[in-house]
JSON list of C-alpha atoms in Angstrom, two decimals:
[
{"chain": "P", "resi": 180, "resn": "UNK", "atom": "CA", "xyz": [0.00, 0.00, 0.00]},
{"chain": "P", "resi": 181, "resn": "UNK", "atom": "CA", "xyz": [1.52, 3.36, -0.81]},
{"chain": "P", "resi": 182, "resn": "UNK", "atom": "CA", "xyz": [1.15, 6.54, 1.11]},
{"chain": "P", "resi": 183, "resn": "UNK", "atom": "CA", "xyz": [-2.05, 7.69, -1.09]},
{"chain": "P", "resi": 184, "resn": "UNK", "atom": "CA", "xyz": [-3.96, 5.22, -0.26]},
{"chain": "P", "resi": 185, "resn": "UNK", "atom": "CA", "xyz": [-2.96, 4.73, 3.20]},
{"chain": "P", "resi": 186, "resn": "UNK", "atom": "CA", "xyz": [-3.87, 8.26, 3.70]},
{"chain": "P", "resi": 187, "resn": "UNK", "atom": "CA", "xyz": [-7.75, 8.42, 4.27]},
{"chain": "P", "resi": 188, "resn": "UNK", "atom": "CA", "xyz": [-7.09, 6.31, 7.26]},
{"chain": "P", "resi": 189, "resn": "UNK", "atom": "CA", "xyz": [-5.42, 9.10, 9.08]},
{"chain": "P", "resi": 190, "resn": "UNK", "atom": "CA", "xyz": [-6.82, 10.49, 11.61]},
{"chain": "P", "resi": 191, "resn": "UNK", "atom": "CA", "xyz": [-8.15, 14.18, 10.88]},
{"chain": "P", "resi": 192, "resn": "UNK", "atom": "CA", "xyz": [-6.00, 17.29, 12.43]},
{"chain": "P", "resi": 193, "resn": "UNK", "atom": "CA", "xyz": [-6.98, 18.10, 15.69]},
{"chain": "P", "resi": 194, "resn": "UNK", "atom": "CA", "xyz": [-6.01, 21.11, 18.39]},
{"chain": "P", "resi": 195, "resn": "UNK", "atom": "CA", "xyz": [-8.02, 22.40, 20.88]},
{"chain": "P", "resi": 196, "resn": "UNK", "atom": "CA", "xyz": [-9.73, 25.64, 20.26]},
{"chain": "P", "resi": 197, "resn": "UNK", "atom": "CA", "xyz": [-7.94, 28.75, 21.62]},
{"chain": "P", "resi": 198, "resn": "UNK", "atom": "CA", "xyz": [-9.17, 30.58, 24.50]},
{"chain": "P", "resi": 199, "resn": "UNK", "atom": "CA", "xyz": [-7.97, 33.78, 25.71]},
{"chain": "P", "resi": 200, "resn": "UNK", "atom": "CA", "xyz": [-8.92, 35.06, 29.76]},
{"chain": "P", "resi": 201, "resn": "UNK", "atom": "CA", "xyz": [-8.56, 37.99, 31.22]},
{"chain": "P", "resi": 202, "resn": "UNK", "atom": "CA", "xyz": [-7.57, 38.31, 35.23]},
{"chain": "P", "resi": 203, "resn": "UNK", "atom": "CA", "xyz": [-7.96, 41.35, 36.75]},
{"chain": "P", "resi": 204, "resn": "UNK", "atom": "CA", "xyz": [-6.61, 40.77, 40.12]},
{"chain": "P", "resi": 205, "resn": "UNK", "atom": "CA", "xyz": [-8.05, 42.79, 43.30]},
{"chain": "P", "resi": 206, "resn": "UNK", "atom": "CA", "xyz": [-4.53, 43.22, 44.79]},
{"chain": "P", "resi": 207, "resn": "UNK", "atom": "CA", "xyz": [-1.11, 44.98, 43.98]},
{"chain": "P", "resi": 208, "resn": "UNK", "atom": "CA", "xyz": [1.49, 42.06, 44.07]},
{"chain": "P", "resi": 209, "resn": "UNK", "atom": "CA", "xyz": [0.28, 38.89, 45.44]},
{"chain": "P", "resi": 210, "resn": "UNK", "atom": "CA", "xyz": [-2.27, 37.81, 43.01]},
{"chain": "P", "resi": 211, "resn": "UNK", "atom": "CA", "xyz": [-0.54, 39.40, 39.86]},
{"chain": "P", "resi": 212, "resn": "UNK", "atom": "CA", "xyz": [2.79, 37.58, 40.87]},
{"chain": "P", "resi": 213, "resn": "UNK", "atom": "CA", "xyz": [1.07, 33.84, 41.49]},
{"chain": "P", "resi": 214, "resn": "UNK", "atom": "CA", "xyz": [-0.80, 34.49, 38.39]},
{"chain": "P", "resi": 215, "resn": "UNK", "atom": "CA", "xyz": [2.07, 34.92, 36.11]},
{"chain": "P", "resi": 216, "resn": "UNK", "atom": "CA", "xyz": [4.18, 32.62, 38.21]},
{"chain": "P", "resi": 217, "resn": "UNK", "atom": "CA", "xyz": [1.43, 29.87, 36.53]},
{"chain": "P", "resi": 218, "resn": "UNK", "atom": "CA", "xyz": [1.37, 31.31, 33.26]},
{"chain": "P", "resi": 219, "resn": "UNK", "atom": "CA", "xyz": [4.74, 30.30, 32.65]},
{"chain": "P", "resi": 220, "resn": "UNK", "atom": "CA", "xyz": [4.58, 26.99, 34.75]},
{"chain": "P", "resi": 221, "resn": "UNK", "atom": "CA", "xyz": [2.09, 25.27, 32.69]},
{"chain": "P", "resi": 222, "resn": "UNK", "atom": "CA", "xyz": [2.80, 27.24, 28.96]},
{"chain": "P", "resi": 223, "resn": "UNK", "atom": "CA", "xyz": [-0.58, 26.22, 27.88]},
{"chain": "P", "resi": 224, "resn": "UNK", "atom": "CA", "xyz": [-0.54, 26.80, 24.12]},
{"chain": "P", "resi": 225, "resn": "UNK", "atom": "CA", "xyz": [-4.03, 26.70, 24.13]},
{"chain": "P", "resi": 226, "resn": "UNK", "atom": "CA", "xyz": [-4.67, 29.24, 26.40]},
{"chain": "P", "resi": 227, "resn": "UNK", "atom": "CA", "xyz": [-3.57, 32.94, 26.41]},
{"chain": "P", "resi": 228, "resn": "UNK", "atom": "CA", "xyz": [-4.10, 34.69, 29.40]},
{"chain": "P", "resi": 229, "resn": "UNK", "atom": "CA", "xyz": [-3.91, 39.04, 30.50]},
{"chain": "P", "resi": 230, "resn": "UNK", "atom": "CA", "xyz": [-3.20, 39.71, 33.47]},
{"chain": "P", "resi": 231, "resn": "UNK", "atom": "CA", "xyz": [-3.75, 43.01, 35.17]},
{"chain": "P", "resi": 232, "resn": "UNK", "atom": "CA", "xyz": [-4.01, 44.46, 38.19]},
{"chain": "P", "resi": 233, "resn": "UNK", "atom": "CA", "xyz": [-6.59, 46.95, 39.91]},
{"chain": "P", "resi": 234, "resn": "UNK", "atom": "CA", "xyz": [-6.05, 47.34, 43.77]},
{"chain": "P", "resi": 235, "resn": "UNK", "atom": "CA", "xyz": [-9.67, 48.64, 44.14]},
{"chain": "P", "resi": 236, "resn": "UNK", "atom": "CA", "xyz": [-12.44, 47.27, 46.28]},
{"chain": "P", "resi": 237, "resn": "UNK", "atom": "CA", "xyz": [-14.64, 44.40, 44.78]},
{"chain": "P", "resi": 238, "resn": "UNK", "atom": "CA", "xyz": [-16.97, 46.73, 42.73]},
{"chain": "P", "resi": 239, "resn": "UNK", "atom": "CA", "xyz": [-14.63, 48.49, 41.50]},
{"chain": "P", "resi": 240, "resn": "UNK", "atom": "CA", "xyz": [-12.22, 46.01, 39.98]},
{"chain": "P", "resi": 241, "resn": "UNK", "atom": "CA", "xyz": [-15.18, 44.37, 38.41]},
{"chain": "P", "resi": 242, "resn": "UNK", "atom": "CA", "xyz": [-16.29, 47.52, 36.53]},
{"chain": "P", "resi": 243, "resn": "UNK", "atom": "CA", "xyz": [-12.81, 48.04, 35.72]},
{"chain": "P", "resi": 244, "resn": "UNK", "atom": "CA", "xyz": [-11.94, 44.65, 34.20]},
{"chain": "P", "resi": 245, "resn": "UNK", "atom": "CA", "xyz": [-15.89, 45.28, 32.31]},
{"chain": "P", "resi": 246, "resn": "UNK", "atom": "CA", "xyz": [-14.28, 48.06, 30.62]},
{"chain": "P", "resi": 247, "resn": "UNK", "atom": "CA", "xyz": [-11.02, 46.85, 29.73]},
{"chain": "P", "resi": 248, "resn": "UNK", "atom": "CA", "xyz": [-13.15, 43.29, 27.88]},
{"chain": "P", "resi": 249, "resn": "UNK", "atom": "CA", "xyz": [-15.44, 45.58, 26.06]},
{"chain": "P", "resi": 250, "resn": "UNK", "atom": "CA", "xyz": [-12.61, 47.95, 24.64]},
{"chain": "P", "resi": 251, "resn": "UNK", "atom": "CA", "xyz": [-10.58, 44.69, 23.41]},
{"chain": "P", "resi": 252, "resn": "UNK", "atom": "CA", "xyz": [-13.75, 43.53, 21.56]},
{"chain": "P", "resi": 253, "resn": "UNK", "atom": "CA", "xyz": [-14.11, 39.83, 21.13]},
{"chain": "P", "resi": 254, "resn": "UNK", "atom": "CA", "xyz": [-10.27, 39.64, 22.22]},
{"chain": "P", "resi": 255, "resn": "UNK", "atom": "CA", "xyz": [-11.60, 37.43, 25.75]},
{"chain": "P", "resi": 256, "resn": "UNK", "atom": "CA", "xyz": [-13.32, 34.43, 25.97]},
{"chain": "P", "resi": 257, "resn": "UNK", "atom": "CA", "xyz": [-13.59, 35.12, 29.83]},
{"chain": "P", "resi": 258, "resn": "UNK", "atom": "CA", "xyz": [-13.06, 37.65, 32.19]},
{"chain": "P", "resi": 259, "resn": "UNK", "atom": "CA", "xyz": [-12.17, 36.88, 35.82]},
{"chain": "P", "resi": 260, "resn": "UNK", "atom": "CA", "xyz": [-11.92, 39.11, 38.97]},
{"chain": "P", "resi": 261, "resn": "UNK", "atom": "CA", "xyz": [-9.92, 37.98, 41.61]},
{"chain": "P", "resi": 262, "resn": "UNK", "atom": "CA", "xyz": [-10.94, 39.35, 44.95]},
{"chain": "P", "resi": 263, "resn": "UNK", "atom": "CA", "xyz": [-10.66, 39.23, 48.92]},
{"chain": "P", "resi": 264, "resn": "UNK", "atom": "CA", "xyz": [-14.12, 39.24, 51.03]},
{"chain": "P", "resi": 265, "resn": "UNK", "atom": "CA", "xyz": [-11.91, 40.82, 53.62]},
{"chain": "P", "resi": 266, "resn": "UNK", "atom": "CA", "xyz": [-13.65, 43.72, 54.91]},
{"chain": "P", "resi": 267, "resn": "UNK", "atom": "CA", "xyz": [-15.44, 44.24, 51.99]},
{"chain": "P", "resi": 268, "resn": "UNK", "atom": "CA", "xyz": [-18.85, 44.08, 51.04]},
{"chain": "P", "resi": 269, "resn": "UNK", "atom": "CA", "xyz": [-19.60, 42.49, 48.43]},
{"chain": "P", "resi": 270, "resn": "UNK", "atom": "CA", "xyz": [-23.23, 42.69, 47.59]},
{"chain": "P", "resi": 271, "resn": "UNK", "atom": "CA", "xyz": [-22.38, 45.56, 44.88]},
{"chain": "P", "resi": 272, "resn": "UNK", "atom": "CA", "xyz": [-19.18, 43.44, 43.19]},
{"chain": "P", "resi": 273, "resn": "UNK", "atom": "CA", "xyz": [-21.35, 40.38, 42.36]},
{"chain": "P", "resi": 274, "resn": "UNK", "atom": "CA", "xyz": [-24.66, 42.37, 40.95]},
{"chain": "P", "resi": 275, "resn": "UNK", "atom": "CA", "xyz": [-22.08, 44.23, 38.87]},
{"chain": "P", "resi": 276, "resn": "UNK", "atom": "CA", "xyz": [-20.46, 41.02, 37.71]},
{"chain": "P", "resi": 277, "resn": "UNK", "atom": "CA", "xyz": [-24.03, 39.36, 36.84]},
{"chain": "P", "resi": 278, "resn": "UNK", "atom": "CA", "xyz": [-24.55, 42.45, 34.98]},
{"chain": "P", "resi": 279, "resn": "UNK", "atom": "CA", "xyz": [-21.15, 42.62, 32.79]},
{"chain": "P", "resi": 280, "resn": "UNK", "atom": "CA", "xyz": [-20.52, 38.58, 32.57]},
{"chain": "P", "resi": 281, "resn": "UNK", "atom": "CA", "xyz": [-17.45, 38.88, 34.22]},
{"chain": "P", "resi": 282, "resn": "UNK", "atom": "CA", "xyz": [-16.79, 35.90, 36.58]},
{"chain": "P", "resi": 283, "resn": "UNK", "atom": "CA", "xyz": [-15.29, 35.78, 40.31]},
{"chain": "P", "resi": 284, "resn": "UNK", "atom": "CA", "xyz": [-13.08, 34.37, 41.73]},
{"chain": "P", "resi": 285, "resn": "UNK", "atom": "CA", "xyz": [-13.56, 35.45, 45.10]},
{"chain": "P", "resi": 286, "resn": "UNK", "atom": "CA", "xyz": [-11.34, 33.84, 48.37]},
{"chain": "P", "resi": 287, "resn": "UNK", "atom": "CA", "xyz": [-12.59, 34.25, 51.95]},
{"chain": "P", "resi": 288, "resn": "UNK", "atom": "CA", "xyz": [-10.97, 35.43, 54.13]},
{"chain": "P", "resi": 289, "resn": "UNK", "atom": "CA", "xyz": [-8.31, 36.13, 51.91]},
{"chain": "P", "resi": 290, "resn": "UNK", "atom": "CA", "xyz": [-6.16, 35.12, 48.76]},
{"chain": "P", "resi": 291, "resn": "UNK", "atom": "CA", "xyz": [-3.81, 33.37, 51.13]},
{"chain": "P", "resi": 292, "resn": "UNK", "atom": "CA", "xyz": [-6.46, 30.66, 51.94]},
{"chain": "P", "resi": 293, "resn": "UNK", "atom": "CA", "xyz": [-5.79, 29.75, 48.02]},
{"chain": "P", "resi": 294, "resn": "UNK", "atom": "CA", "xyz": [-2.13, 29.47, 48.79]},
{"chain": "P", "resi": 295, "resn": "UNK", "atom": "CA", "xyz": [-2.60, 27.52, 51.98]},
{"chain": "P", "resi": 296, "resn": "UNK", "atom": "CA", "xyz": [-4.81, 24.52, 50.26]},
{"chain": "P", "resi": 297, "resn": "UNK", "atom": "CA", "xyz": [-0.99, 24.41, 48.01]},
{"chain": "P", "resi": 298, "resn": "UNK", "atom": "CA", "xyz": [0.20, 22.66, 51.81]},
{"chain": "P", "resi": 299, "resn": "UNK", "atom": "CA", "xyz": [-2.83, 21.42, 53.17]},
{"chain": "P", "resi": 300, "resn": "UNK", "atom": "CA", "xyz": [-6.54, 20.92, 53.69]},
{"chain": "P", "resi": 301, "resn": "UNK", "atom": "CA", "xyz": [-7.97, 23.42, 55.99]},
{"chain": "P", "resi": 302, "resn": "UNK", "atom": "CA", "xyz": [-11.56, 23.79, 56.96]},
{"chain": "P", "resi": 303, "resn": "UNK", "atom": "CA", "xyz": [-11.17, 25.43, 60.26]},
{"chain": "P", "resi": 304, "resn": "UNK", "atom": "CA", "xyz": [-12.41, 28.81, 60.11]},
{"chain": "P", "resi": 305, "resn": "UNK", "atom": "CA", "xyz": [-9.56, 31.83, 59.87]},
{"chain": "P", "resi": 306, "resn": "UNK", "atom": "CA", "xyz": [-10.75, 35.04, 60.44]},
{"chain": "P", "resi": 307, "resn": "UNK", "atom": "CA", "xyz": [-8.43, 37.09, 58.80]},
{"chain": "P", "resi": 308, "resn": "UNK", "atom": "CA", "xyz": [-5.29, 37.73, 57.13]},
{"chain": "P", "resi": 309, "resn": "UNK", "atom": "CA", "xyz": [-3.29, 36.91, 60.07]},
{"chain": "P", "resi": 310, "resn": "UNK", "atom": "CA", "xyz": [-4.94, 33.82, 61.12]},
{"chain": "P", "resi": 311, "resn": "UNK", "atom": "CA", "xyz": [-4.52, 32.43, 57.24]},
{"chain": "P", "resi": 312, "resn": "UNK", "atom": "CA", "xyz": [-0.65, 33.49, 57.00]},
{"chain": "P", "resi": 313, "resn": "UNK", "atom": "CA", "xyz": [0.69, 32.10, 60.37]},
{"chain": "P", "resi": 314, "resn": "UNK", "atom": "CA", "xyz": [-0.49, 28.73, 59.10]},
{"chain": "P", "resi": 315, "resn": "UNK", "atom": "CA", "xyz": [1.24, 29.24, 55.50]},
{"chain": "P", "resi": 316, "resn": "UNK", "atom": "CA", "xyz": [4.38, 30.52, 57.04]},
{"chain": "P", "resi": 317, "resn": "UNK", "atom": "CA", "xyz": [4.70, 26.79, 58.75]},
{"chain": "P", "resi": 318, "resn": "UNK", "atom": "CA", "xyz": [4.71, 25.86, 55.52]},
{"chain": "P", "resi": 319, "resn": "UNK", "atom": "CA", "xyz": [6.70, 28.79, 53.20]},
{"chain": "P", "resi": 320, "resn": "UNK", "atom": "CA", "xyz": [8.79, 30.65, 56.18]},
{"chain": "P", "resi": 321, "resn": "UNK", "atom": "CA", "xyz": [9.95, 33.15, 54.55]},
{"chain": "P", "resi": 322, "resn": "UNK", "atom": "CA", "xyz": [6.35, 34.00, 53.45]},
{"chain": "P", "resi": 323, "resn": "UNK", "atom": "CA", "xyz": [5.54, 37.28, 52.40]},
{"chain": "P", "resi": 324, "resn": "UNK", "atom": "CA", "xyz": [2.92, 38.53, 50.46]},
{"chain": "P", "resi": 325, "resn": "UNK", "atom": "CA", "xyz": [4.67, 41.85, 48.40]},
{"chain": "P", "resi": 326, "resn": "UNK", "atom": "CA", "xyz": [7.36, 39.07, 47.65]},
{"chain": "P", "resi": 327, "resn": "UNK", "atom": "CA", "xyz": [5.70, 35.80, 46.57]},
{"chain": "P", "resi": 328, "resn": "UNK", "atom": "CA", "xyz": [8.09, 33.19, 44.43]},
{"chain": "P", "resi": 329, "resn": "UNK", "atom": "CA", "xyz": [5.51, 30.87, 42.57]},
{"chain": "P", "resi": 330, "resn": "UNK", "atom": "CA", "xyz": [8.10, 27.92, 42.88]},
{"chain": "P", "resi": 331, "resn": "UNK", "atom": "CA", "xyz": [7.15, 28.01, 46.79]},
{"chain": "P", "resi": 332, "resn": "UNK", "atom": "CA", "xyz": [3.54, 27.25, 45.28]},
{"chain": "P", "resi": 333, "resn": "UNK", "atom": "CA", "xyz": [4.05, 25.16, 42.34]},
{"chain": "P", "resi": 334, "resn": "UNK", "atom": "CA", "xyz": [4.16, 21.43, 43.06]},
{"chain": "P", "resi": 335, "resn": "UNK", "atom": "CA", "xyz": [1.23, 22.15, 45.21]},
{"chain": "P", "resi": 336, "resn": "UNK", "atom": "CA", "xyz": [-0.82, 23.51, 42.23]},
{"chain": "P", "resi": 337, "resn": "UNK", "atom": "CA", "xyz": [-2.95, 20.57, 41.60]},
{"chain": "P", "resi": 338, "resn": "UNK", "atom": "CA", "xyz": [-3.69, 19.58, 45.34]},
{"chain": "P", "resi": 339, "resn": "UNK", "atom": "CA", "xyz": [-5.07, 23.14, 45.54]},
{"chain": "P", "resi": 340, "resn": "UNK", "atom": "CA", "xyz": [-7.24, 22.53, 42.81]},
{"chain": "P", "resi": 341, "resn": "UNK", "atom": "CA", "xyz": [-8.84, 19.27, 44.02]},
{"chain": "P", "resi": 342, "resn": "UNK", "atom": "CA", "xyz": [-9.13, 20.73, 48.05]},
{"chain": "P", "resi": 343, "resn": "UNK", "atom": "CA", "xyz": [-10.44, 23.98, 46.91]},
{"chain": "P", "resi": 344, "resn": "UNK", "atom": "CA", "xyz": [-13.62, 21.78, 45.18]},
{"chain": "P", "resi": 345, "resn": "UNK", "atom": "CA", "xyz": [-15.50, 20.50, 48.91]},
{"chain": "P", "resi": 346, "resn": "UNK", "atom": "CA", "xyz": [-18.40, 20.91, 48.65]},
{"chain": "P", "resi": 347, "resn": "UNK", "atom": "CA", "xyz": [-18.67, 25.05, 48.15]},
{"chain": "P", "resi": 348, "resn": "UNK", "atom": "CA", "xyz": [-21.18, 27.33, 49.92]},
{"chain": "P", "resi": 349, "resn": "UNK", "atom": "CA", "xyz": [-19.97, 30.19, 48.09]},
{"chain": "P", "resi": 350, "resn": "UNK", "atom": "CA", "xyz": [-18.04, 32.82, 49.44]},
{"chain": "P", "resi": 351, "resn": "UNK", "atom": "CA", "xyz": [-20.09, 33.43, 52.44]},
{"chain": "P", "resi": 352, "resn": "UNK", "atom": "CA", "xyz": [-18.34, 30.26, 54.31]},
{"chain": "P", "resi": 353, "resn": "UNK", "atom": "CA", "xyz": [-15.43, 30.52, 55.83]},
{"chain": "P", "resi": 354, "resn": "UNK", "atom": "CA", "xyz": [-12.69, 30.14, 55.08]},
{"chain": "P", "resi": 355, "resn": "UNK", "atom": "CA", "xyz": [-13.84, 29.24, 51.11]},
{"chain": "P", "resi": 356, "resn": "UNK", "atom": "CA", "xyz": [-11.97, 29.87, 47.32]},
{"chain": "P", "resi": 357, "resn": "UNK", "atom": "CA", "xyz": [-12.88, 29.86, 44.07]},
{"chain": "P", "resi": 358, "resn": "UNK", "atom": "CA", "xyz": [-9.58, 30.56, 42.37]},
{"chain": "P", "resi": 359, "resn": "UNK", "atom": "CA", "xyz": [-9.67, 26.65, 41.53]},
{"chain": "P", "resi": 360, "resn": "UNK", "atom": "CA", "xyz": [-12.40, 27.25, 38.97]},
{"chain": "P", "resi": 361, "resn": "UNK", "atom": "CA", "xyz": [-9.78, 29.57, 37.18]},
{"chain": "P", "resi": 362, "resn": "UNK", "atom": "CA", "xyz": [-7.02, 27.68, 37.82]},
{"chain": "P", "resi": 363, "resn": "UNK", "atom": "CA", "xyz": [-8.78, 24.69, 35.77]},
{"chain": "P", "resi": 364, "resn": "UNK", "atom": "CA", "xyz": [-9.77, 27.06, 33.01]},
{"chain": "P", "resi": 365, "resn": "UNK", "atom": "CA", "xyz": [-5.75, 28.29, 32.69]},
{"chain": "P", "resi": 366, "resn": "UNK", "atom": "CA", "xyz": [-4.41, 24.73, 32.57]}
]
């Protein structure tokens, strides 16, 4: 059999379609920095991902990440927020991200519960910043969070994933994330 004829049994070309997200991250250095510490880790050719940073309350980094999908067009697939419940109320931030299809990817008490669930599981409730960093500095020592190195984080990317998926009450538990659902559509 020669190559001509041999060739309808080929299988047909495949690649996965391309999807481009943008992150618009709630915080300065932490998020941005973990963020783009991942992008390079996994390289996904299928994937191209923006990442930006608004240090804004809730509301406002929604309405700002709104505006930056609708000026690039049909550039994004999907836009995610990625915010603290901290102090904040967030009542306003997810009516305004119903209203301009952007999706959150809110952590409660704080971004740090994310990077905690890199170590290990952790239901116990931590009521704020403090109480989430003195258990991920057992863990990272040198922890801190203007200065995070995503190789502290990255072997521990995929046990994240899987903890941060019990059974979710939304952001209203404590302590609760839902950076996992991004982190499976970046990979």
């Amino acid at each position: 059999m020669n190559r001509r004829e041999n060739s309808s049994r080929r299988r047909a070309p495949f690649r996965e379609p391309h999807r481009s997200i943008l992150v618009v991250c709630g915080a300065k250095a932490t998020e941005p920095a973990y963020f783009d510490g991942l992008k390079r880790s996994r390289r996904n050719p299928a994937v191209t991902i923006k990442i930006k940073s608004k240090p804004a309350d809730p509301s406002a980094v929604v309405k700002y990440a709104a505006d930056l999908g609708r000026r690039a067009g049909a550039a994004y697939d999907d836009v995610w927020c990625v915010v603290d419940v901290d102090e904040f109320d967030l009542d306003k931030a997810l009516t305004a991200a119903r209203r301009l299809d952007v999706r959150l990817a809110i952590s409660n008490p704080c971004f740090e519960y994310w990077l905690l669930l890199h170590f290990e599981a952790c239901a116990a409730p931590l009521t704020c910043y403090g109480d989430v960093e003195k258990r991920l500095r057992r863990h990272v020592p040198g922890y801190h969070k203007s200065a995070l190195r995503f190789d502290d984080f990255a072997h521990g990317v995929d046990k994240a994933v899987d903890r941060a998926r019990r059974p979710d009450a939304g952001h209203a538990c404590n302590p609760s994330t839902q950076v996992g659902l991004l982190v499976e559509q970046m990979s």
